[in-house]
XYZ file of C-alpha atoms in Angstrom:
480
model
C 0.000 0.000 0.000
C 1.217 3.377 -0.514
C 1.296 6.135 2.383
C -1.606 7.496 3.738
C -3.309 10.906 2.192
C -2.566 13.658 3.922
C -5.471 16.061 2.901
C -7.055 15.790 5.993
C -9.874 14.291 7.749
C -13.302 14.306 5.880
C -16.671 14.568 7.518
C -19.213 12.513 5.927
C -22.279 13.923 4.362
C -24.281 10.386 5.252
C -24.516 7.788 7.111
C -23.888 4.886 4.550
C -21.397 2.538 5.277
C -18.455 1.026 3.259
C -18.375 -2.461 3.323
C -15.169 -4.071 2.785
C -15.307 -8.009 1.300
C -12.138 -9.808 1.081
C -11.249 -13.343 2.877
C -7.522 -12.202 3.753
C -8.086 -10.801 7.606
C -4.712 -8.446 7.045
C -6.598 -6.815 4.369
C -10.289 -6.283 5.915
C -8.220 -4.742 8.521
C -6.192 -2.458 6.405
C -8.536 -1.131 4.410
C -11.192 -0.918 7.542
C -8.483 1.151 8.758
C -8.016 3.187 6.090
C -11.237 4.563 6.191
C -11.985 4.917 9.447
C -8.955 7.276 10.189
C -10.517 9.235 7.310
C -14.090 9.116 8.837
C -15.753 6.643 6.556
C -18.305 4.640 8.119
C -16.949 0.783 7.359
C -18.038 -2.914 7.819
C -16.480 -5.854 7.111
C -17.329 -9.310 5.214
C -14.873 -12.461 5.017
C -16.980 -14.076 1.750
C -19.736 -13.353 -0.118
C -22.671 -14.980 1.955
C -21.628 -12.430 4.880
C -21.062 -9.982 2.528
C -25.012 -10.109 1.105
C -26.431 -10.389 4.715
C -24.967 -6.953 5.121
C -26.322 -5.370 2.221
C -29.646 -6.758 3.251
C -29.519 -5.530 6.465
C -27.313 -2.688 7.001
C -27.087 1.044 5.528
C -24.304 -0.067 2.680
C -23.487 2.962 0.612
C -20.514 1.359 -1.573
C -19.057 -2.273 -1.989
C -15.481 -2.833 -2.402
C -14.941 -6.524 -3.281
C -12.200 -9.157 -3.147
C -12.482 -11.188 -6.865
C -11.361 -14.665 -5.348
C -12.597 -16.109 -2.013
C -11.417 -19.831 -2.234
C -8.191 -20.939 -1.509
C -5.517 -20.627 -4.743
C -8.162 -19.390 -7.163
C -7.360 -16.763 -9.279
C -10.324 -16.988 -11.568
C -12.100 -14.390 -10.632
C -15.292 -16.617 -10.705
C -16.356 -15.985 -7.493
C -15.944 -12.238 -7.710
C -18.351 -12.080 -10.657
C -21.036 -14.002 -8.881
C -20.848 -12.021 -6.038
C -21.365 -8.773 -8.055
C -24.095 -10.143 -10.025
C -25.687 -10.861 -6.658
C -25.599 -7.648 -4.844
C -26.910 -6.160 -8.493
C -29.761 -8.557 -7.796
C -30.003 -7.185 -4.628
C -29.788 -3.549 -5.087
C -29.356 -2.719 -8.570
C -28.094 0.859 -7.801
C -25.576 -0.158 -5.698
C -21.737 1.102 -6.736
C -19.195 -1.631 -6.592
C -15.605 -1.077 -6.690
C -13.567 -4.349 -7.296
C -10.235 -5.273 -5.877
C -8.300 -7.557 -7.964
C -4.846 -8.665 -8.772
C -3.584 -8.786 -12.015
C -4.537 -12.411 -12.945
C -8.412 -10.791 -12.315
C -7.904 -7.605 -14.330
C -9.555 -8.495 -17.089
C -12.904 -10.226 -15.294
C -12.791 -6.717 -13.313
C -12.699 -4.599 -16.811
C -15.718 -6.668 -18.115
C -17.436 -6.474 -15.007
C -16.359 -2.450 -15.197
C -18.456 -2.456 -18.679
C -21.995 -4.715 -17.237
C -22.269 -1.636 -14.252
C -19.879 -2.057 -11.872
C -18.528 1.523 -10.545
C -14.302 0.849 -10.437
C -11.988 -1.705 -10.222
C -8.460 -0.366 -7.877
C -5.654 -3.180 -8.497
C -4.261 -4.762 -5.374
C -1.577 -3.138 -3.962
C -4.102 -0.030 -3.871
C -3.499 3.725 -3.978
C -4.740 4.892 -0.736
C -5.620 8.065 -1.978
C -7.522 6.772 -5.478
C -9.368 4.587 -3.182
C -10.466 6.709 -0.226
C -11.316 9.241 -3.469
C -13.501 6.848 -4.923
C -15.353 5.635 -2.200
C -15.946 8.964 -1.018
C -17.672 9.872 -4.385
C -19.497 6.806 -4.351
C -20.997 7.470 -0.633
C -21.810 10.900 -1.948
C -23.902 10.127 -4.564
C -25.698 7.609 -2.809
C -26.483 10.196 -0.578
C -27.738 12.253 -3.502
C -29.676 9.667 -5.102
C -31.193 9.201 -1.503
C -32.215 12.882 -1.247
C -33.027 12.810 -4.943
C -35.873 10.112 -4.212
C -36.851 11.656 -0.810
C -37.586 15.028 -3.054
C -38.981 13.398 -5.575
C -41.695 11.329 -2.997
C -42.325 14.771 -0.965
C -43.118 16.205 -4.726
C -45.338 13.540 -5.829
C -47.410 13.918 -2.283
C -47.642 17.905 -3.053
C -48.689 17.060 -6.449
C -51.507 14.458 -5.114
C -52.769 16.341 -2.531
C -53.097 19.335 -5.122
C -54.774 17.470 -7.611
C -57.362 15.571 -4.652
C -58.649 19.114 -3.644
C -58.508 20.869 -7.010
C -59.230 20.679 -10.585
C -56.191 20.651 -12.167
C -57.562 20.625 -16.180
C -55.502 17.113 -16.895
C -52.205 18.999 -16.662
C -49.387 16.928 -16.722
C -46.085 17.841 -14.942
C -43.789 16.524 -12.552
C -40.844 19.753 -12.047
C -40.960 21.679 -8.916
C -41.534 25.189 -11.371
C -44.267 24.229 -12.788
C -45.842 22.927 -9.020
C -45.200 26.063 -7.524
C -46.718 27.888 -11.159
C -50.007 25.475 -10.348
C -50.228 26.447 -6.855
C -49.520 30.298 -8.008
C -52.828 29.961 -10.114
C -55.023 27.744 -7.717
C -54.635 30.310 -5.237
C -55.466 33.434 -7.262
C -58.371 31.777 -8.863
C -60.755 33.013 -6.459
C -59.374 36.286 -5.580
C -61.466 37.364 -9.134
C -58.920 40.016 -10.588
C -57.360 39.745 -14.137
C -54.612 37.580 -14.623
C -51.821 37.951 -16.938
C -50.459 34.753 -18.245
C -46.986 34.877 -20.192
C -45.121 32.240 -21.704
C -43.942 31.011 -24.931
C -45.805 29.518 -27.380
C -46.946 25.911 -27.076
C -46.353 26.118 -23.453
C -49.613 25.639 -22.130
C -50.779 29.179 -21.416
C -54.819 27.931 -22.370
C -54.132 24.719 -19.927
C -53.425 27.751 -16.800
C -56.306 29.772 -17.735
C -58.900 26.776 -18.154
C -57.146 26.164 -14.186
C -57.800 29.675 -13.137
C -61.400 29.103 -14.257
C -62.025 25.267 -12.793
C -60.890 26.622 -9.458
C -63.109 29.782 -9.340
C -66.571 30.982 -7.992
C -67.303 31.266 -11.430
C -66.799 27.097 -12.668
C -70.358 26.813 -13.323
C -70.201 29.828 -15.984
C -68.591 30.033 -19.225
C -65.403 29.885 -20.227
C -65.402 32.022 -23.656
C -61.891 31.665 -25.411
C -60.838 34.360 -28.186
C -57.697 34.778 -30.136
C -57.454 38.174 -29.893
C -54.353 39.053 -32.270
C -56.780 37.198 -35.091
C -59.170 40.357 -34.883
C -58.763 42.320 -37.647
C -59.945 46.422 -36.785
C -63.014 46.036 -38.719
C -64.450 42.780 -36.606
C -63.224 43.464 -33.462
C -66.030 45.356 -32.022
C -68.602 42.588 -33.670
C -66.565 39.970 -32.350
C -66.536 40.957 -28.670
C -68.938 43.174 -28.170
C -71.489 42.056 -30.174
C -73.828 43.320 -33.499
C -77.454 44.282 -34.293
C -78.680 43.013 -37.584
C -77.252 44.982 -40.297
C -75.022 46.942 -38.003
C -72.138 45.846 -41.107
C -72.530 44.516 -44.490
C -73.416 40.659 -43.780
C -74.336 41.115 -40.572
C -77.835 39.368 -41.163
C -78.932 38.604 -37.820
C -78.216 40.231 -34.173
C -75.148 38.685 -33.212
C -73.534 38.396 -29.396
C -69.987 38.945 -28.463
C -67.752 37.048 -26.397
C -67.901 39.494 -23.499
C -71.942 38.813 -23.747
C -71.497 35.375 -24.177
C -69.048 35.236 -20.843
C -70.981 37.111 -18.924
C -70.705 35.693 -14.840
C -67.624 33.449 -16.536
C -64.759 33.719 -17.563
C -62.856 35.470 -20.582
C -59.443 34.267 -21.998
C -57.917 36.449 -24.176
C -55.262 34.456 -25.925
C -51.924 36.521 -27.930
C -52.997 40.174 -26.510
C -50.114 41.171 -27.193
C -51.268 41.588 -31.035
C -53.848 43.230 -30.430
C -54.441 46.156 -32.877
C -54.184 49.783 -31.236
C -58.307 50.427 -32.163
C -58.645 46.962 -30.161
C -56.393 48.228 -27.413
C -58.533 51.017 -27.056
C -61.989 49.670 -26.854
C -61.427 46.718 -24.845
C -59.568 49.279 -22.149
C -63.193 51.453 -21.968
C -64.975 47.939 -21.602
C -62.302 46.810 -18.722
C -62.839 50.147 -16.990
C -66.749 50.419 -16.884
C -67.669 46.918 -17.694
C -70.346 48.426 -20.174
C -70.695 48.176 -23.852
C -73.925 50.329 -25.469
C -76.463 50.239 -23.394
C -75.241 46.421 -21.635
C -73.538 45.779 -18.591
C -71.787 42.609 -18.170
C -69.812 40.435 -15.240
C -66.781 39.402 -16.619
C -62.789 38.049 -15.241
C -60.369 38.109 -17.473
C -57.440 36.209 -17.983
C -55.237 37.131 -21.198
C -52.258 35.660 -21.957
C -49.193 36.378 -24.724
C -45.672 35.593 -25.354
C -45.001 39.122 -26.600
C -42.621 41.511 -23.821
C -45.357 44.121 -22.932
C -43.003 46.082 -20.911
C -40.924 46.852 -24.231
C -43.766 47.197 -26.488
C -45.007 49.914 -23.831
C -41.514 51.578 -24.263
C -41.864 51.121 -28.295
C -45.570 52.703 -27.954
C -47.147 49.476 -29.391
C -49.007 48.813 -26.478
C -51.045 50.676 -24.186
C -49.382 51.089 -20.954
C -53.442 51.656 -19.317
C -54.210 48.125 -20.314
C -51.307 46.664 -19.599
C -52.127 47.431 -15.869
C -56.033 46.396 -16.410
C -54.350 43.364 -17.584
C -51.871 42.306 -15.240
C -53.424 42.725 -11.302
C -51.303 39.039 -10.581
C -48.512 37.715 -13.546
C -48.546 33.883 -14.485
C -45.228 32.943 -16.311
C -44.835 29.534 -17.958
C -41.095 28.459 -17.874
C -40.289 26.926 -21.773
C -40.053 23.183 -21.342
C -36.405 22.885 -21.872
C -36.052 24.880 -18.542
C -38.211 21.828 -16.483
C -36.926 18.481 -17.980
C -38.566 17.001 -15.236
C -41.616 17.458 -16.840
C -40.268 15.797 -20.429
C -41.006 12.364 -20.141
C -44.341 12.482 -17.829
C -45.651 14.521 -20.953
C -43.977 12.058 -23.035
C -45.685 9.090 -21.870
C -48.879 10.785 -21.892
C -48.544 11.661 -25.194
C -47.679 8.381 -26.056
C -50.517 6.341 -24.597
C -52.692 8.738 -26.216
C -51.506 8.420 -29.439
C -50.747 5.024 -29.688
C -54.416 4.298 -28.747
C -55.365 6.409 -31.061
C -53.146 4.611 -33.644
C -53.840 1.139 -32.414
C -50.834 0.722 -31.382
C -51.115 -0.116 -27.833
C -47.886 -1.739 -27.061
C -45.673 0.938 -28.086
C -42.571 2.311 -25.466
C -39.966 4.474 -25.920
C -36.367 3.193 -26.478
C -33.181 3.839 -23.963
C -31.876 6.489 -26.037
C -35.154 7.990 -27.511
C -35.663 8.761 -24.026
C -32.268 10.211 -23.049
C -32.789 12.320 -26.449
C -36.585 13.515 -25.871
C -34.650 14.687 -22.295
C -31.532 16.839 -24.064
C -33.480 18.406 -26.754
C -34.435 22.053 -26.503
C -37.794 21.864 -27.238
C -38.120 25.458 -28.912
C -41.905 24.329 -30.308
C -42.315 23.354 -25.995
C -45.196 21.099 -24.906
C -47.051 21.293 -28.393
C -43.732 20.035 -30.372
C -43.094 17.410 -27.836
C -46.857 16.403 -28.527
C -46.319 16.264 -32.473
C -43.013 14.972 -32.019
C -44.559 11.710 -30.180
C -47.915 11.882 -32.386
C -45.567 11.656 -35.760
C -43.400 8.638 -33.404
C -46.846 6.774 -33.286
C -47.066 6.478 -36.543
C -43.225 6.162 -38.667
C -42.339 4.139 -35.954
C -41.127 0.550 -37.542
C -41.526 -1.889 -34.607
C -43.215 -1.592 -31.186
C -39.878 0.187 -29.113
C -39.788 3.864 -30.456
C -36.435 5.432 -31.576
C -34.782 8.562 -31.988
C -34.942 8.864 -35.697
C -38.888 7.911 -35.506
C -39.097 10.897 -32.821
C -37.454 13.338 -35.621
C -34.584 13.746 -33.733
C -30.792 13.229 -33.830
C -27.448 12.829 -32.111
C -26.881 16.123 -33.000
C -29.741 17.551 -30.363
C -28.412 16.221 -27.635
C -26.805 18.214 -25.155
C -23.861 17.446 -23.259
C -24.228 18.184 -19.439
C -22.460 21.227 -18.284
C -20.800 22.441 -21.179
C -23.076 24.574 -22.835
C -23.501 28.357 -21.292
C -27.068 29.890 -19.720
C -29.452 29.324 -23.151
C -31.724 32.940 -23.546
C -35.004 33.240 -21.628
C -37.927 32.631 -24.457
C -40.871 33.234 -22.211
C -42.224 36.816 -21.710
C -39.723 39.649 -19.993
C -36.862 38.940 -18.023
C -38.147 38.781 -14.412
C -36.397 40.623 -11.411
C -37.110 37.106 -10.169
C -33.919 35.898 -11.570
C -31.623 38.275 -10.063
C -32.560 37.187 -6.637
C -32.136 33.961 -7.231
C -28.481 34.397 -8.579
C -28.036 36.224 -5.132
C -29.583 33.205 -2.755
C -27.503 30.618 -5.125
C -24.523 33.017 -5.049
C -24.783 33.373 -0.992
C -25.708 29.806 -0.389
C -22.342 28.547 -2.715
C -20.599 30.538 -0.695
C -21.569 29.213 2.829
C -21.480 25.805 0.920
C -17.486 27.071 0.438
C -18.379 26.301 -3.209
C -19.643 22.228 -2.647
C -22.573 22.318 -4.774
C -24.697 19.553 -2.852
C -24.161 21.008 -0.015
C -25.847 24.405 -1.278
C -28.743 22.315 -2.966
C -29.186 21.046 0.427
C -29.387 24.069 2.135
C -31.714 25.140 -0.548
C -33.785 22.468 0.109
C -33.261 21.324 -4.045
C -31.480 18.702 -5.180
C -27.906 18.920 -6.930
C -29.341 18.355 -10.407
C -32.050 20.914 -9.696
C -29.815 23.772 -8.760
C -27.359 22.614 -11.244
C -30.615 23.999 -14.225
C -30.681 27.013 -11.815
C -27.512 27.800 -11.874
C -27.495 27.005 -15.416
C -30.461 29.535 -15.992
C -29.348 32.566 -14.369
C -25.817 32.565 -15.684
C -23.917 30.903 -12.764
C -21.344 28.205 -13.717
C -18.613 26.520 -10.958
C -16.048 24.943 -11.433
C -16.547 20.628 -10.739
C -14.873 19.181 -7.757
C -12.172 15.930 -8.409
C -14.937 13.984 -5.978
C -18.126 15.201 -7.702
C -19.372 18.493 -5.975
């Protein structure tokens, strides 16, 4: 063995154990040793059969094996049933193997089928005490990661048991705390502004406002109001007499009529012609229109920047503020990946049924893709993407190229810079949030899990949030 590390004591983060399998006493002990002087939690097994009662039993964060347990063998044989039986057992558990050289290459292959490392006997103190200190870590993480992602799923359920959520799908902690956002303003009755880029699912937050409201058992009128041309609009939402303009044969009511004690949604105000501006400000401000008076909430919603088209004089800065009494903004899907593959699947047993093609599933890497890719079309692409999958795709197990996509899309972790916001304004939002990840990375003295914890996020999560307000670090040798 080579000396001792001297980089100093290190506390653990968790209280998974190291368990140490090797028949030759001299080595438990060393290596027990080892990592206790360096404050990692160990246990011991002389042969396999101990060595899986452990694992059973005990809080085992990391194996490191012995390859040969009978006397004179060198085969490795036992080694490789050993690791296929604690994958049986846990399949997430990391395995490091010990071996000599005459085992190297049963360890390599064994490397390639999942196991974590191989560290040839005599070992590197320090490779090995930096290895199994990763390991433990992101057991820990995974840990947390699952605890999160059960306290999430509860939210989410006990959301959805006392509310109508509309069928939205979703799974990322944004777009929970965007739902709650919405459930709770539904019955304060004001306008809402809803921004967000297209095919985000602006209509799906509105039709939510609306299910949760006193006013559920009224309409919900929808109208597209950057479709109105100047010479409808007034027709369209406020109604016409017979004759009132050429083919106007009968008395026909407008959508603020035909809301009236509902709700109106005003999809893509933001191109809304100036004459429109106008008279849907007078009707906002008296709730009157000729000689009727209506009762009316309205939710609008665009994925124009108001704010600049104010300072541009394309919008009316009056109606802007009728508009937007409480702001609802949809992150694009390729800032909640979380929510990729819960959309995905829906998609998919939709369409297949649809297509009669029940059994389909998404391959390994058609997942992993759907996951990296940008999504600029959002929720509706991802939806066509999987509709057009249902369909080209050649046997039952859907691929990449059947999802439109290719290698090309896929993003490597951590090397690309903050991608541009798409949805609405930039938010002040954002700048505190640098400032809590900032002051929390700090404290953390730059550990990234550590922050995450004391954010109460995971790493992966406040690795995106890092990643979307411009904040990059530099990666740790043991994975922080």
């Amino acid at each position: 063995m080579s000396a001792s590390p001297s980089n100093g004591s290190w506390t653990a983060l968790t209280t998974w154990k190291a368990l140490v399998v090797d028949d030759q006493p001299a080595v438990r002990m060393a290596v027990s040793m080892l990592f206790e002087v360096h404050d990692l939690p160990c246990l011991v097994a002389a042969n396999p059969g101990e060595a899986l009662e452990i694992i059973a039993n005990e809080d085992v964060g990391v194996v490191v094996q012995d390859m040969n347990y009978a006397g004179d063998t060198t085969s490795g044989r036992e080694g490789v049933e050993l690791f296929h039986a604690i994958r049986k057992l846990d399949p997430e558990m990391p395995v490091v193997l010990m071996t000599a050289w005459t085992s190297l290459e049963t360890a390599v292959q064994l490397v390639k089928e999942g196991a974590a490392d191989y560290v040839a006997k005599p070992w590197d103190d320090v490779r090995l005490l930096g290895t199994v200190r990763a390991l433990l870590s992101r057991r820990a993480e995974q840990q947390e990661a699952r605890r999160l992602l059960a306290r999430r799923a509860r939210d989410r359920e006990e959301l959805a048991g006392r509310t109508d959520l509309a069928g939205l799908i979703y799974a990322s902690d944004e777009m929970h705390a965007l739902v709650r956002l919405a459930v709770t303003v539904a019955n304060a009755d004001v306008p809402v502004l809803v921004l967000g880029p297209n095919g985000a699912g602006k209509e799906r937050i509105a039709e939510i406002i609306h299910r949760n409201s006193r006013r559920r058992d009224r309409p919900l009128v929808r109208v597209n109001a950057g479709s109105l041309p100047d010479t409808l609009i007034e027709a369209e939402l406020f109604g016409a007499e017979a004759g009132a303009f050429t083919g106007a044969t009968k008395t026909r009511l407008g959508r603020f009529e035909a809301a009236d004690g509902g709700t109106l949604f005003l999809d893509e105000i933001g191109n809304l012609t100036p004459t429109g501006q106008m008279k849907l400000l007078r009707v906002l401000q008296t709730g009157e229109f000729v000689t009727r008076r209506v009762n009316v909430r309205v939710v609008s919603a665009t994925n124009s920047d108001l704010p600049k088209m104010i300072r541009e004089g394309t919008f009316r800065e009056d109606l802007y503020f009728r508009l937007n009494v409480v702001e609802v903004a949809i992150p694009p899907l390729c800032d909640r990946p979380d929510d990729v593959l819960p959309l995905a699947e829906h998609f998919l047993r939709m369409h297949s049924e649809t297509a009669g093609r029940p059994s389909l599933t998404f391959a390994s890497s058609a997942r992993a893709a759907l996951v990296a890719h940008s999504f600029p079309g959002n929720v509706r692409e991802l939806g066509n993407r999987v509709q057009r999958a249902t369909v080209v795709a050649a046997s039952d197990e859907i691929t990449i190229q059947d999802l439109g996509l290719t290698e090309e899309v896929l993003r490597p972790p951590d090397l690309e810079g903050p991608r541009p916001r798409t949805s609405g304004p930039p938010r002040d939002v954002d700048t505190e949030e640098r400032s809590k990840i900032e002051a929390a990375l700090k404290e953390a003295n730059g550990v990234v899990s550590q922050a995450a914890t004391a954010l109460g996020m995971s790493r992966q999560a406040l690795y995106r949030r890092m990643e979307r307000v411009g904040l990059s670090i530099e990666r740790r040798a043991r994975g922080d």
